[in-house]
Short mmCIF file of C-alpha atoms in Angstrom, two decimals:
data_model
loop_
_atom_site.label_atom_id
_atom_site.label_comp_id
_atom_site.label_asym_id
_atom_site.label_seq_id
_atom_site.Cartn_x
_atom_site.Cartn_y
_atom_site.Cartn_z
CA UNK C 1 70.23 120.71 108.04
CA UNK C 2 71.16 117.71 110.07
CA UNK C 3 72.46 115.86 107.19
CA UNK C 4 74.38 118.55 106.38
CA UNK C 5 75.76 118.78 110.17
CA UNK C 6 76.10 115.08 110.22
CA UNK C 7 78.25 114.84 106.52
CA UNK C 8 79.92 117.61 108.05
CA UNK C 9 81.40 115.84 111.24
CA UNK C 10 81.71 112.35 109.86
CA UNK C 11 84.16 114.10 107.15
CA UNK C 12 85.96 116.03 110.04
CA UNK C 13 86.33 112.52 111.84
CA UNK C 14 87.93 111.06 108.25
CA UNK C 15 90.32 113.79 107.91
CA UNK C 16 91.46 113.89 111.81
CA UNK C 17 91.88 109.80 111.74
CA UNK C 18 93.89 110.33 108.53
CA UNK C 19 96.23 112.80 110.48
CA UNK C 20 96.51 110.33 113.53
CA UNK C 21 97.64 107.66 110.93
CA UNK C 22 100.32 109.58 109.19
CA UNK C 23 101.36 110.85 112.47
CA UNK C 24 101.54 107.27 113.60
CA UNK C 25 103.75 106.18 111.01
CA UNK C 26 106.05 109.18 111.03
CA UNK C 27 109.97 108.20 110.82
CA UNK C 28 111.79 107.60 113.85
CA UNK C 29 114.79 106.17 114.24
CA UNK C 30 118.18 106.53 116.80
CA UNK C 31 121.78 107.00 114.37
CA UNK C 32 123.18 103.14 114.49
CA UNK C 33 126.69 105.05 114.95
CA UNK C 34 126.29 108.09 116.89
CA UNK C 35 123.23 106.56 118.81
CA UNK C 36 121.20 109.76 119.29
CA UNK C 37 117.52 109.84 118.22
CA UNK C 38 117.84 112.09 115.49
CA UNK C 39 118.34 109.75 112.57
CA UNK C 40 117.65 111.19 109.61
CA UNK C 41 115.46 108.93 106.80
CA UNK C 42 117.53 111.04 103.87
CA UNK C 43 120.71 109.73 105.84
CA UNK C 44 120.61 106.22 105.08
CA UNK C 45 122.88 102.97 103.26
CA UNK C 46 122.01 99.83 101.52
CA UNK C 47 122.06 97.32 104.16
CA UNK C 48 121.21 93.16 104.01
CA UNK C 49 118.67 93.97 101.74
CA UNK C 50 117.29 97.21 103.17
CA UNK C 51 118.08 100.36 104.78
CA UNK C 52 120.00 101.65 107.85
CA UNK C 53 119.86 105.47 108.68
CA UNK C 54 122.08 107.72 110.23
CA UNK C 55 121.88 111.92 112.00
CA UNK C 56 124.62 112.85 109.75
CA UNK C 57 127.27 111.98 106.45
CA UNK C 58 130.01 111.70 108.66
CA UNK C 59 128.14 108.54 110.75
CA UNK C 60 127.09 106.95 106.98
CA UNK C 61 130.53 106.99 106.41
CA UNK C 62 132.02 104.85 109.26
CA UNK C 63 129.78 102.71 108.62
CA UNK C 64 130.14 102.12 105.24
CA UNK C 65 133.68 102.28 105.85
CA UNK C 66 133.47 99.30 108.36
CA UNK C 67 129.76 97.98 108.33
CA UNK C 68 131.09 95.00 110.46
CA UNK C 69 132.05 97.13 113.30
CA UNK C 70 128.00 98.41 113.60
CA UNK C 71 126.26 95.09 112.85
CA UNK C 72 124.46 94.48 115.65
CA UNK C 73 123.64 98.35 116.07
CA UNK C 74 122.51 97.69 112.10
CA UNK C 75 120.54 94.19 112.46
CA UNK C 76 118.69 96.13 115.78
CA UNK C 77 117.82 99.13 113.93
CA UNK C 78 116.51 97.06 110.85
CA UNK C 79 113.97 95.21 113.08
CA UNK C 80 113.29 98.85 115.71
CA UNK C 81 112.52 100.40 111.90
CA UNK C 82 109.73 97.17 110.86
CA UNK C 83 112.30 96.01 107.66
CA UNK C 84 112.81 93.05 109.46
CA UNK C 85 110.82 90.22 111.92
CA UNK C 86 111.63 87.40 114.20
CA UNK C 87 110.88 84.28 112.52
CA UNK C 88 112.59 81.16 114.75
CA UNK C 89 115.16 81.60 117.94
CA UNK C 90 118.10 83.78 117.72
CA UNK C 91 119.94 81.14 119.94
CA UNK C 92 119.16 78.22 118.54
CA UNK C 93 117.34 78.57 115.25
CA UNK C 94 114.30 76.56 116.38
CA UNK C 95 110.10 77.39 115.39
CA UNK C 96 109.72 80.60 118.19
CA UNK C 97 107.38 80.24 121.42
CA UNK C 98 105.71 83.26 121.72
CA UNK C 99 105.05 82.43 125.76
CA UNK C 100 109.08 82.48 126.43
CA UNK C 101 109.79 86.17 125.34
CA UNK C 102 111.68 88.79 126.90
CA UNK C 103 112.38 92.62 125.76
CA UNK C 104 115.99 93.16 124.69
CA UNK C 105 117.20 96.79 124.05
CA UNK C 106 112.96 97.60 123.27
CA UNK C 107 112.29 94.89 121.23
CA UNK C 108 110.18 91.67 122.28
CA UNK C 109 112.16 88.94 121.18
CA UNK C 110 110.71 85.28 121.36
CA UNK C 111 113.03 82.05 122.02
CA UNK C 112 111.98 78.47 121.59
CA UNK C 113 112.42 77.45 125.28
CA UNK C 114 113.08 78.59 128.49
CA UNK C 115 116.69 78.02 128.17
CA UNK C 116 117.31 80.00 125.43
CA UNK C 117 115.47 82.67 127.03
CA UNK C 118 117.35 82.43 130.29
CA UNK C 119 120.37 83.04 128.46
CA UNK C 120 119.49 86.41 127.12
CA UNK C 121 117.33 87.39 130.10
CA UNK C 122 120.33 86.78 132.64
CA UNK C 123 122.74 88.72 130.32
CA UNK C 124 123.43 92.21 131.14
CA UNK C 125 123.00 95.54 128.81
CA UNK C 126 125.00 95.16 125.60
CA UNK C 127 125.48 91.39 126.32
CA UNK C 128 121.53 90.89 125.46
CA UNK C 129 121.99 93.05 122.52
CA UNK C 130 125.19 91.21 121.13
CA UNK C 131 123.51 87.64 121.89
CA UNK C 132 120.29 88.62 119.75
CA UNK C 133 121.47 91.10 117.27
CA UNK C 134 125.14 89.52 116.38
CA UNK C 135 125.20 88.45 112.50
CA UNK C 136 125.38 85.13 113.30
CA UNK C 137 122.20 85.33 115.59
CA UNK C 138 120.37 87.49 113.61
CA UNK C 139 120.71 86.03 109.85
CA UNK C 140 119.02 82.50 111.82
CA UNK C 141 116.35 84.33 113.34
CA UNK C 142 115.10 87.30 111.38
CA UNK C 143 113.97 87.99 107.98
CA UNK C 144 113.38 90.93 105.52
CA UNK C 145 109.57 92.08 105.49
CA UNK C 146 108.19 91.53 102.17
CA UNK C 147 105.67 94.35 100.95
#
């Protein structure tokens, strides 16, 4: 009988941790163009290698009608959504410190030195965003996640 009880809860536990998980990794994701939370993951375009997403057709369409326009919304969204990761400085290209980080738009970003991170840190709002997440900033710094 205690076996039985035991095999009993120790499958419970499996099935209740499996739950958690797939909760865990459950899509989520704001709309690069609209910027409400309700991104959709049927909603999305071919971007840099992997995908952006979007709450409705209408936002996939400005986008894909001017992709330039959204890039840093894009290049944030790639690394918010785990396609992408921070591999060297987004201001200067350099090997990352991971002691000099600061949190731009809810992402910990790293820098190389304390300069670089002064930069971003005493920028305001969208200015921290633009520095880090700007084409030119992001193609030096971040990389596609290989699976």
């Amino acid at each position: 009988m205690f076996t039985r009880v035991l095999s009993l809860s120790v499958a419970a536990l499996m099935v209740t941790a499996f739950v958690v998980a797939a909760e865990a990794e459950k899509f989520s994701a704001k709309c690069l163009v609209a910027g409400k939370p309700d991104a959709k993951e049927d909603k999305n375009a071919e971007y840099k290698g992997a995908k952006v997403f979007f709450c409705c057709d209408n936002c996939k369409a400005k986008f894909t009608g001017e992709p330039a326009k959204f890039a840093v919304a894009a290049n944030h969204q790639l690394v918010v959504t785990k396609q992408f990761k921070q591999t060297k400085c987004p201001i200067s290209g350099a090997k990352i410190n991971p002691d000099e980080s600061t949190e731009v738009a809810g992402v910990k970003v790293s820098f190389c030195c304390e300069n670089c991170k002064g930069k971003v840190a005493s920028a305001k709002g969208d200015e921290q965003k633009e520095l880090v997440f700007k084409d030119a900033a992001f193609d030096k710094a971040f990389e596609i996640v290989k699976k």
